[in-house]
Amino acid sequence: MTSPSTLNPTIRKRVTRYLHTGNELPKYYPGCWETHKYFLPEKLTAIDAGLINEPNNLEIVNIIVKAYKDGWYTRFETLAFALAKFISVGTDTIKEACYKAAVEICNTPEELMMFNKFTRLLQIGNGRGWCRQIHEWYSRKEPMELAKEITRVRARHGRSHKTLIRKSHAKYDENDRARNAVIKYVIHGLKRAKQLCGNDESTKQIFDYIQKVEDVRHCEDPAHAAAMIIQHHFTLDHVPGHLMTSQEVWNAVLPELPLSQLLSHIQRIHNMGFLASDSDTSAILIAQLSSQDLIKKSKVTAIEVYITLCNYKKNSRPMSYAKAKVAQDKQTRRRARQIFDTKTERWEWTVTRRHPKELKNWGIDQPPNPEVIATLNKLIDHTWLLTPPTNVRYLITLDMRHHMFKGRHFCKSYSVAKKPKKAATASSQSTSGAAGSNTEGEKPEASKKHLYAECFYNKSVTPGHAAIVLAMQLLKREKNAKLAVFTEEGIQLVSIERNFSNIEEAEFVLRKANLGRVQLDAPIEWAAKNNQNFDVFINMIDRPTRYMELDRKARGGRSCGGRYGTPPPPSKEIVDHCPVRALERYRTKAVSKAKLIVLSLASHRAKTTDGSHEGVLDIIGIDEHVPKVMDAFALGQFE
C-alpha cells in the first residue's frame, strides 16, 4: 500500500486539512458538524483533483491511515468520509487499498457503522471488497470481545450488525464455534442461536454473558437492573431506554463512565432532578470528578471542563433552532403543572405524580448544585497538563479589553432599542395623544439582548475567558511560551506565574495591563524588531472587524471586515499591516517555518488569508477540540 510521494503538495495539504478540521480551507469551524454540510458527496474535491493525472496513486490512503495512527484528528467522521469518497471515485486498485485501510482504522462498532453510513450515502454498493472488509472486521476480534462489542452497540447511523452480516454473506470456519455462536445470535436471536449451537462447552461462556445483557434489557425493576450493572460492570450503552430515567441505574452506571462522558452527561442528570445537594448521585458524581486515577487516564482539556462548567451554571447547552423550539414547547407544557414561588424564585411542581414525558425534565428548573460547580472548578486545575507538550516556541497575544467579557461594540455601553408599537388607526393615535409615543427627549427602552459577549458555537462562554483558558493551558504546559496583550503601541509581554496561577488570577493580571486596540501583525513585528524567535504566533480576539477602531493609515493591507487584502500602493504613505505578509517577512529574517493562528472567538467572517499562503490557520468560535487542532497545526500535521 506504500507508494512514492508523487501527490501534488497543494492537494496533499487540502486533504490533511480536511482530515483534521473538516474543511479544505485553512479554517476550523466547530459548528459545521451539526449540519453535516462537509459530508456531502460533492465535498472534498481535492481527491477528485488528485486522481486526474495519476488514477492509481495510493498516497491519499496512506495519509488517512497515518492521520488515524497519529491520533491528531478531532473526529472520526472526516477519516471515514475521506476513505468512502476515495472508494467512490477510485479505480479497482484504490478500492482494494481503501477497504484494507478501513479494516485497519475501524476498530469499534461505532467506527465501522460510521464508515458504512458514508458508503451508503455515496452509493458505493456491496461488492466483493466491501463484503471482505465486513468479514475481516468480525473475524479478527476474539469471540468474547466480539460478544461484548455487539451487545454494547447494536446499531448506529442507520446501520446494524444484523444488516451488515446479512448483506456481506459472511461465512466463518465451522470449527470456530464461539464466533459462530455470536454471529447466529446477531441474526436469529438468543433462543434460536442456542438451539442451533447445541450444548457446546466452547459457547457456554458466550451465551452466559449475552444472557446477562438480555436480562438487563428486559428488566423492569430499576433496583434489580442496577445490581446487575454493578455486578457485571455494564456501561451506559447496555442500559435500555426505559431505565434511563431511574436514579438507581444512573448511580450504578456513573462509576463505569470515563471522564469525558461524565462531563457530557452532567446536564442530563441535572435535568432529571438527580443532582440535589443531598442526593447519592451528586456524591458519586463528585467522587468521580475528583478521582485522580480517572483524571490521569483521560485526555480531557481545560477548555472542555470550562465549557461544561459554563453550560451547567446557565443550566443549558447551546442548541440549534429546531431543538430550542422543541424545548420552548416543553417548557410551556411544564409551566401548566407548576407554580412560581416568589420567595425562592423557583418554579415548583404542583403535582407529585410524574408524567412519563416529564421524567427527563423533572429537575430542569432547579438551580445548579454548588458542590458540583466547585468540583468542576478544581478539575480545571487538574487538567492543565493532561495533554503532552509540543516543545514549540509560542507567542500568545490576547485582546483583554471589556468587550471580550461584557459587551460587543468597541467597549461602549450597548443596548438595543425596542421598536415602538404601530398604531392601529389614525383615530387611535389622536385619542391616545402623546402619552402613547416617545417624545424627542425620552430615551428608548433598553433591552438585555447581546449585553454580554458570546463565543461562536458556545454562547455560554465569553471570548475573554475562553482566550485565558486556552492561553493558560499552553503557558503551563510549554516551556517556551510567552504571553502578551495588545496595546496602542503594539503588544506588551505579561508575566504570569506558571505553576500557581489560576484563571481568576490570570484575568486580574491581564486586564490590568496597558490595553489597546488590536493590530494582528503587531506580535510578529515585535518579534522581528527584538530578534525573538517563535515557531507559532497565536492571536486571540473576538472579531476581526476590530480593525475599524484604528486610524485609516493603520488599516493598510486589510480589506473590509478585517479580511485579507492587497498591499497598499507605494505612492501612498501607508504602512502594510497585513499579518500574513508580516509573517512572510519574519520567515525570511528569523524562523523559516513560522506559523500564525488567529482565533476569532465571536465571529464567523474571518479571513486572515485567501488560501494561497502556508502556515496560517483561522479558528472560528470555540469548542473542546480547539486545543487539539492547535497542537496538530503547530506540529506540522497539516502539511
XYZ file of C-alpha atoms in Angstrom:
639
model
C 0.000 0.000 0.000
C 3.024 2.257 0.073
C 3.910 4.326 -2.949
C 6.390 7.120 -3.666
C 5.232 10.649 -2.773
C 4.067 11.943 -6.144
C 0.896 13.699 -4.975
C 0.642 17.413 -5.639
C 1.699 19.278 -2.428
C -1.328 21.582 -2.606
C -3.728 18.642 -2.870
C -1.936 16.839 -0.036
C -2.359 19.872 2.219
C -6.029 20.193 1.328
C -6.620 16.534 2.201
C -4.732 16.723 5.512
C -6.542 19.932 6.452
C -9.858 18.205 5.818
C -8.922 15.194 7.939
C -8.076 17.421 10.900
C -10.640 20.211 10.572
C -13.384 19.035 8.217
C -12.547 21.865 5.816
C -10.193 22.081 2.864
C -9.663 25.799 3.512
C -7.297 26.955 6.293
C -10.231 27.371 8.679
C -11.698 25.356 11.514
C -15.444 25.682 12.133
C -16.570 23.870 15.313
C -20.255 24.205 14.419
C -20.182 22.648 10.947
C -20.542 19.157 12.402
C -24.146 19.710 13.439
C -25.336 20.416 9.895
C -23.052 17.805 8.243
C -22.513 20.208 5.349
C -18.949 18.935 4.946
C -20.076 15.335 4.423
C -21.976 15.801 1.181
C -20.984 13.735 -1.897
C -19.713 16.789 -3.772
C -17.331 17.804 -0.971
C -13.615 17.031 -0.651
C -12.822 17.926 -4.242
C -9.093 17.508 -3.574
C -9.488 13.740 -4.048
C -11.011 14.210 -7.499
C -8.227 16.620 -8.443
C -5.530 14.280 -7.147
C -6.645 11.377 -9.345
C -6.766 13.273 -12.638
C -3.134 12.693 -13.605
C -2.450 9.552 -11.519
C -5.622 7.464 -11.139
C -3.823 4.717 -9.166
C -1.964 6.935 -6.672
C -2.394 5.430 -3.191
C -0.780 8.254 -1.228
C -4.112 9.615 -0.010
C -4.859 6.222 1.569
C -1.518 6.385 3.374
C -2.330 9.910 4.587
C -5.674 8.750 6.028
C -4.108 5.782 7.833
C -1.284 7.968 9.167
C -3.773 10.536 10.487
C -5.609 7.769 12.329
C -2.467 6.263 13.844
C -1.048 9.627 14.897
C -4.321 10.407 16.685
C -4.367 14.144 15.958
C -7.707 14.085 14.113
C -10.625 15.599 16.014
C -13.483 13.428 14.745
C -13.576 10.048 13.033
C -16.211 11.296 10.568
C -13.593 13.059 8.441
C -11.464 9.923 8.049
C -14.464 7.719 7.272
C -15.874 10.143 4.716
C -12.494 10.668 3.012
C -11.995 6.910 2.700
C -15.506 6.360 1.346
C -15.117 9.257 -1.107
C -11.821 7.794 -2.322
C -13.556 4.442 -2.948
C -16.396 6.083 -4.866
C -14.103 7.844 -7.366
C -11.089 5.493 -7.431
C -10.064 2.548 -9.559
C -10.085 -1.119 -8.538
C -6.545 -0.793 -7.183
C -7.576 2.128 -4.988
C -10.749 0.391 -3.828
C -8.773 -2.653 -2.703
C -6.326 -0.476 -0.744
C -9.156 1.575 0.788
C -11.022 -1.483 2.064
C -7.801 -2.770 3.646
C -7.357 0.635 5.277
C -10.977 0.521 6.501
C -10.239 -2.732 8.325
C -7.222 -1.044 9.906
C -8.894 2.163 11.104
C -12.378 0.843 12.025
C -11.742 -0.723 15.419
C -15.018 -0.086 17.255
C -18.596 -0.779 16.127
C -19.255 2.972 16.054
C -16.398 3.484 13.606
C -17.462 0.525 11.439
C -21.016 1.806 11.146
C -19.884 5.370 10.551
C -17.805 4.194 7.584
C -20.720 2.153 6.239
C -23.012 5.124 6.623
C -20.873 7.019 4.114
C -20.578 4.042 1.756
C -24.358 4.011 1.664
C -24.544 7.817 1.264
C -22.143 7.723 -1.680
C -23.951 4.690 -3.175
C -20.789 2.590 -3.357
C -22.615 -0.731 -3.268
C -21.889 -4.068 -1.608
C -19.247 -5.610 -3.846
C -16.607 -8.194 -3.040
C -14.260 -5.653 -1.478
C -16.971 -4.376 0.855
C -18.028 -7.924 1.820
C -14.424 -8.901 2.507
C -13.953 -5.863 4.734
C -17.048 -6.738 6.810
C -15.937 -10.372 7.078
C -12.469 -9.381 8.300
C -13.843 -6.993 10.933
C -15.911 -9.747 12.569
C -13.195 -12.382 12.205
C -10.223 -10.509 13.658
C -11.714 -9.985 17.132
C -11.727 -12.625 19.837
C -15.181 -14.216 20.291
C -15.694 -12.874 23.809
C -14.573 -9.397 22.809
C -16.865 -9.571 19.779
C -19.805 -10.535 22.007
C -19.161 -7.555 24.290
C -18.885 -5.118 21.375
C -22.023 -6.416 19.650
C -24.127 -6.308 22.802
C -22.792 -2.844 23.688
C -23.523 -1.259 20.285
C -26.281 -2.922 18.285
C -26.824 -0.204 15.660
C -25.576 3.274 14.784
C -26.072 5.725 11.912
C -28.806 3.651 10.271
C -26.628 0.516 10.144
C -26.831 -2.553 12.400
C -24.738 -5.689 12.883
C -27.584 -7.806 11.541
C -27.787 -5.748 8.337
C -24.023 -5.783 7.747
C -23.640 -9.538 8.312
C -26.589 -10.437 6.123
C -25.586 -8.162 3.245
C -21.972 -9.356 3.325
C -22.986 -13.076 3.289
C -20.186 -13.704 5.784
C -19.312 -17.347 6.490
C -16.881 -18.452 9.184
C -14.996 -21.614 9.976
C -17.252 -24.303 11.404
C -14.631 -25.196 13.988
C -14.743 -21.638 15.350
C -17.926 -22.386 17.270
C -17.695 -19.477 19.703
C -17.575 -16.924 16.877
C -20.373 -18.674 15.007
C -22.464 -18.528 18.187
C -22.091 -14.732 18.272
C -22.979 -14.419 14.572
C -26.043 -16.655 14.981
C -27.161 -14.570 17.953
C -26.958 -11.403 15.850
C -29.035 -12.892 13.035
C -31.503 -15.185 14.854
C -31.597 -14.016 18.465
C -30.501 -15.752 21.653
C -33.126 -18.506 21.853
C -32.663 -19.688 18.270
C -28.870 -19.382 18.492
C -28.807 -21.757 21.475
C -30.873 -24.266 19.544
C -28.568 -24.075 16.508
C -25.334 -24.361 18.518
C -26.477 -27.033 20.973
C -24.810 -27.741 24.321
C -21.238 -26.917 23.391
C -18.752 -26.023 26.141
C -16.965 -23.502 23.886
C -20.150 -21.428 23.542
C -21.310 -21.619 27.181
C -19.347 -18.543 28.333
C -20.535 -16.543 25.310
C -24.193 -17.365 25.869
C -23.934 -16.749 29.619
C -22.658 -13.218 29.012
C -25.295 -12.497 26.344
C -27.996 -13.833 28.683
C -26.933 -11.332 31.363
C -27.162 -8.486 28.869
C -30.603 -9.657 27.744
C -31.740 -9.832 31.376
C -30.798 -6.171 31.852
C -32.514 -5.168 28.603
C -35.818 -6.775 29.638
C -35.648 -5.946 33.345
C -38.482 -3.729 34.612
C -37.199 -3.307 38.183
C -34.617 -0.451 38.362
C -33.134 -1.745 41.623
C -32.526 -5.221 40.200
C -31.128 -3.758 36.967
C -28.749 -1.522 38.953
C -27.484 -4.529 40.896
C -26.778 -6.427 37.655
C -24.997 -3.410 36.176
C -22.719 -3.163 39.210
C -22.057 -6.912 39.280
C -21.149 -7.254 35.591
C -19.681 -3.755 35.022
C -22.043 -2.857 32.213
C -21.695 0.522 30.527
C -24.292 3.120 29.602
C -24.717 1.538 26.163
C -26.063 -1.623 27.779
C -28.854 0.226 29.615
C -32.236 0.110 27.821
C -34.219 3.292 27.246
C -36.975 2.575 29.786
C -34.374 2.557 32.598
C -32.589 5.767 31.598
C -34.791 7.867 33.893
C -34.042 5.785 37.000
C -31.749 7.336 39.594
C -30.658 3.916 40.894
C -29.491 2.919 37.405
C -27.520 6.137 36.992
C -25.866 5.594 40.375
C -24.722 2.188 39.109
C -23.554 3.424 35.694
C -21.636 6.561 36.705
C -18.578 4.717 38.139
C -18.151 2.912 34.784
C -18.045 6.090 32.648
C -14.815 7.773 31.515
C -14.281 11.410 32.422
C -15.288 12.815 29.036
C -18.649 11.027 29.161
C -19.214 12.193 32.719
C -18.823 15.796 31.597
C -21.216 15.335 28.689
C -23.955 13.817 30.909
C -23.883 16.291 33.826
C -26.634 18.487 32.395
C -28.744 15.458 31.510
C -28.568 14.102 35.067
C -29.371 17.528 36.480
C -32.434 17.902 34.241
C -33.874 14.696 35.700
C -33.504 16.126 39.210
C -30.795 13.747 40.440
C -28.180 16.357 41.420
C -29.779 17.680 44.568
C -27.393 18.731 47.317
C -28.142 15.677 49.491
C -28.539 13.020 46.769
C -26.373 9.931 46.324
C -25.939 10.758 42.637
C -24.256 14.058 43.489
C -21.862 12.314 45.861
C -20.960 9.680 43.252
C -20.501 12.298 40.525
C -18.287 14.496 42.705
C -16.198 11.482 43.719
C -15.702 10.520 40.075
C -14.808 14.074 39.021
C -12.234 14.181 41.834
C -10.718 10.755 41.164
C -7.043 11.174 40.261
C -6.896 7.778 38.569
C -9.828 8.672 36.322
C -8.323 12.075 35.518
C -4.928 10.638 34.585
C -6.496 8.063 32.240
C -8.383 10.750 30.319
C -7.235 13.301 27.763
C -9.696 15.981 28.813
C -8.584 19.568 28.216
C -9.213 22.535 30.474
C -11.421 24.259 27.893
C -13.690 21.190 27.741
C -14.198 21.304 31.500
C -14.692 25.075 31.392
C -17.349 24.829 28.652
C -19.165 22.188 30.721
C -18.930 24.437 33.780
C -20.350 27.474 31.953
C -23.190 25.460 30.434
C -24.060 23.964 33.811
C -24.027 27.371 35.505
C -26.533 28.660 32.952
C -28.458 25.382 33.111
C -28.452 24.933 29.355
C -26.415 23.868 26.364
C -26.151 25.683 23.033
C -28.977 24.330 20.892
C -29.948 24.582 17.266
C -33.099 26.490 16.359
C -35.168 23.330 15.936
C -34.147 21.935 19.338
C -34.654 25.302 21.023
C -38.197 25.469 19.615
C -38.993 21.990 20.961
C -37.523 22.939 24.346
C -39.748 26.033 24.430
C -42.844 23.924 23.771
C -41.845 21.510 26.556
C -41.384 24.426 28.929
C -44.867 25.740 28.093
C -46.417 22.363 28.911
C -44.335 22.156 32.092
C -45.477 25.549 33.355
C -49.091 24.368 33.251
C -48.264 21.974 36.120
C -46.005 24.353 38.076
C -46.276 27.480 40.199
C -43.673 30.222 40.730
C -42.513 30.669 44.321
C -41.688 34.366 44.832
C -39.608 33.681 47.961
C -37.227 31.165 46.419
C -37.724 32.480 42.848
C -38.148 28.931 41.556
C -40.789 27.029 39.669
C -42.244 24.341 41.928
C -44.336 21.385 40.797
C -47.983 21.408 41.891
C -48.258 17.646 41.323
C -46.380 14.666 42.742
C -47.278 12.102 40.104
C -44.795 12.332 37.262
C -45.972 12.025 33.706
C -43.645 9.764 31.643
C -42.813 12.665 29.313
C -41.827 14.820 32.318
C -39.341 12.392 33.844
C -36.414 13.682 31.778
C -37.134 17.308 32.759
C -38.406 16.992 36.331
C -35.479 18.905 37.811
C -34.619 21.222 34.924
C -35.822 24.324 36.804
C -33.692 23.624 39.880
C -30.535 25.721 40.357
C -27.134 24.120 39.717
C -25.525 22.237 42.559
C -22.809 24.491 44.060
C -20.721 21.468 45.089
C -20.632 20.209 41.505
C -19.610 23.680 40.323
C -16.807 23.812 42.906
C -15.623 20.339 41.848
C -15.546 21.378 38.179
C -13.500 24.434 39.107
C -10.969 22.190 40.850
C -10.991 19.788 37.919
C -9.792 22.571 35.611
C -6.601 22.889 37.655
C -6.010 19.124 37.341
C -6.336 19.072 33.551
C -3.730 21.667 32.527
C -1.025 19.059 31.940
C -3.021 16.075 30.660
C -2.064 16.719 27.027
C 1.610 16.222 26.096
C 3.748 19.314 25.318
C 4.612 20.113 21.718
C 8.006 21.710 22.616
C 7.276 24.569 20.223
C 8.050 28.238 20.830
C 4.803 30.227 21.225
C 3.931 33.904 21.386
C 0.300 34.198 22.538
C -1.283 37.634 22.251
C -4.743 38.386 23.654
C -7.259 41.178 23.408
C -8.294 41.710 27.020
C -10.492 44.792 26.795
C -14.012 44.996 28.220
C -15.823 43.866 25.087
C -14.199 40.421 25.421
C -16.161 39.945 28.643
C -19.106 42.322 28.939
C -20.152 43.724 25.589
C -19.603 43.821 21.874
C -19.250 47.204 20.288
C -15.891 48.877 20.852
C -16.046 48.955 24.651
C -19.098 51.243 24.632
C -22.264 50.548 26.581
C -24.659 48.985 24.166
C -28.388 48.389 24.297
C -30.945 47.541 21.681
C -33.914 49.898 21.442
C -37.293 48.264 21.273
C -39.357 49.083 18.215
C -42.371 51.283 19.017
C -45.728 49.663 18.602
C -47.547 50.665 15.443
C -50.838 52.449 15.955
C -53.825 50.631 14.525
C -55.621 53.671 13.141
C -55.131 57.392 12.955
C -58.092 57.914 15.288
C -56.475 55.823 17.985
C -53.362 57.996 17.737
C -55.360 61.124 18.204
C -57.228 59.728 21.196
C -54.134 58.374 22.857
C -52.245 61.602 22.369
C -48.587 61.997 23.219
C -48.844 59.609 26.143
C -48.549 56.560 23.886
C -45.471 57.714 21.932
C -41.917 58.655 22.849
C -41.059 62.331 22.773
C -37.752 63.599 21.462
C -36.297 63.946 24.933
C -37.172 60.408 26.004
C -34.706 57.543 25.611
C -35.907 54.268 24.058
C -36.338 51.347 26.394
C -33.195 49.243 26.706
C -33.164 45.531 26.070
C -30.838 42.954 27.627
C -30.152 41.388 24.262
C -26.448 40.957 23.465
C -25.212 42.822 26.543
C -22.718 40.037 27.197
C -20.059 38.750 24.852
C -20.612 35.255 23.471
C -18.339 32.772 21.778
C -19.419 31.395 18.447
C -20.868 27.857 18.815
C -20.701 28.107 22.633
C -22.763 31.062 23.761
C -22.363 30.292 27.460
C -18.622 31.100 27.276
C -17.304 34.642 26.948
C -14.442 35.225 24.471
C -12.196 36.689 27.167
C -12.409 33.679 29.462
C -12.045 31.228 26.561
C -8.868 33.023 25.480
C -7.479 32.942 29.029
C -8.140 29.198 29.436
C -6.515 28.339 26.096
C -3.531 30.575 26.813
C -3.076 29.226 30.341
C -3.002 25.639 29.095
C -0.181 26.454 26.668
C 1.641 28.544 29.253
C 1.526 25.845 31.950
C 2.374 23.002 29.577
C 5.065 24.518 27.343
C 8.498 25.674 28.469
C 8.935 28.113 25.585
C 5.698 30.097 25.645
C 5.269 33.834 26.207
C 2.069 35.722 26.899
C 1.240 39.259 25.728
C -1.687 41.657 25.286
C -2.480 44.123 22.520
C -1.638 47.756 23.315
C -1.818 51.060 21.442
C 1.914 50.816 20.671
C 1.776 47.142 19.635
C 1.991 44.440 22.307
C 3.143 44.162 25.904
C 4.509 40.989 27.491
C 2.719 39.870 30.642
C 4.349 37.813 33.372
C 2.143 35.147 34.962
C 3.338 32.501 37.397
C 3.057 29.210 35.523
C 2.695 26.777 38.393
C 0.491 28.648 40.841
C -1.810 30.937 38.828
C -5.443 30.078 38.160
C -7.990 31.600 35.792
C -9.081 34.384 38.171
C -5.528 35.485 38.933
C -4.578 35.426 35.261
C -7.638 37.507 34.356
C -6.750 40.099 37.016
C -3.179 40.470 35.716
C -4.141 40.544 32.036
C -6.926 43.115 32.408
C -4.715 45.408 34.471
C -2.125 45.633 31.681
C -1.744 48.562 29.304
C -4.511 47.521 26.925
C -5.131 48.956 23.480
C -6.558 48.406 20.025
C -5.896 45.212 18.060
C -3.381 45.060 15.213
C -2.857 41.455 14.174
C 0.632 41.988 12.766
C 1.932 43.657 15.943
C 3.205 40.429 17.653
C 5.133 39.427 14.521
C 6.644 42.886 14.063
C 7.613 42.992 17.745
C 9.367 39.614 17.476
C 11.248 40.718 14.349
C 12.284 44.030 15.903
C 13.514 42.440 19.147
C 15.190 39.423 17.472
C 12.884 36.943 19.211
C 12.440 33.518 17.612
C 8.969 31.935 17.736
C 7.579 28.974 15.838
C 3.877 29.802 16.309
C 2.120 33.140 16.773
C -1.371 32.900 18.291
C -3.701 35.917 18.272
C -6.967 35.642 20.232
C -9.630 38.269 19.543
C -13.411 38.381 19.463
C -13.831 39.502 15.847
C -11.558 40.790 13.053
C -13.716 43.895 12.489
C -11.839 45.488 15.386
C -9.579 46.974 12.724
C -12.266 49.652 12.266
C -11.128 51.153 15.579
C -7.764 52.029 14.002
C -6.893 55.137 12.071
C -7.121 54.860 8.313
C -3.345 54.842 7.929
C -3.169 51.857 10.279
C -5.522 49.730 8.159
C -3.126 49.107 5.296
C -3.262 45.729 3.584
C -6.633 44.751 5.002
C -9.945 44.872 3.190
C -13.476 45.221 4.529
C -14.233 43.331 7.725
C -10.533 42.958 8.518
C -10.105 40.301 5.838
C -7.090 39.630 3.677
C -6.452 42.385 1.145
C -3.927 43.608 -1.369
C -0.964 45.682 -0.141
C -1.392 49.461 -0.186
C 0.026 51.276 -3.243
C 3.593 52.537 -2.795
C 2.520 56.047 -3.801
C 0.628 56.458 -0.518
C 2.440 56.681 2.790
C 0.523 53.812 4.377
C 2.247 51.026 6.275
C 1.279 47.491 5.283
C -0.220 45.899 8.397
C -1.299 42.590 6.836
C -0.434 39.800 9.341
C 0.211 37.253 6.564
C 2.766 39.410 4.754
C 4.325 40.289 8.119
C 4.688 36.547 8.739
C 6.373 36.074 5.346
C 8.862 38.846 6.145
C 9.523 37.235 9.535
C 10.229 33.891 7.865
C 12.939 35.399 5.658
C 14.553 37.103 8.641
C 14.183 34.682 11.580
C 12.229 31.380 11.565
C 11.656 29.896 8.112
C 8.643 27.771 9.098
C 6.884 30.136 11.491
C 3.094 29.741 11.691
C 0.171 32.009 12.548
C -3.100 31.064 14.276
C -5.899 33.633 14.571
C -8.813 32.782 16.871
C -11.927 34.813 16.041
C -13.922 33.723 19.063
C -17.128 35.676 18.391
C -17.249 35.939 14.605
C -17.525 33.589 11.633
C -16.423 36.028 8.932
C -12.685 35.747 9.470
C -10.328 35.529 6.512
C -6.728 36.088 7.519
C -5.534 34.541 4.240
C -7.030 33.887 0.822
C -5.813 30.271 0.962
C -2.643 30.731 -1.083
C -0.353 31.119 1.947
C 1.167 28.340 4.015
C 1.249 28.121 7.779
C -1.855 30.254 8.505
C -4.957 28.957 10.293
C -8.232 30.680 11.222
C -10.266 29.193 14.087
C -13.868 30.334 14.259
C -15.519 30.157 17.669
C -14.632 27.654 20.359
C -15.234 24.010 21.225
C -13.450 21.249 23.142
C -11.391 20.215 20.096
C -9.662 23.578 19.547
C -6.552 22.726 21.655
C -6.033 19.531 19.641
C -6.366 21.407 16.340
C -3.824 23.989 17.507
C -1.354 21.314 18.636
C -1.667 19.386 15.370
C -1.149 22.567 13.352
C 1.878 23.579 15.437
C 3.475 20.142 14.941
C 3.069 20.325 11.160
C 0.345 17.686 10.851
C -1.446 19.819 8.240
C 1.481 19.706 5.820
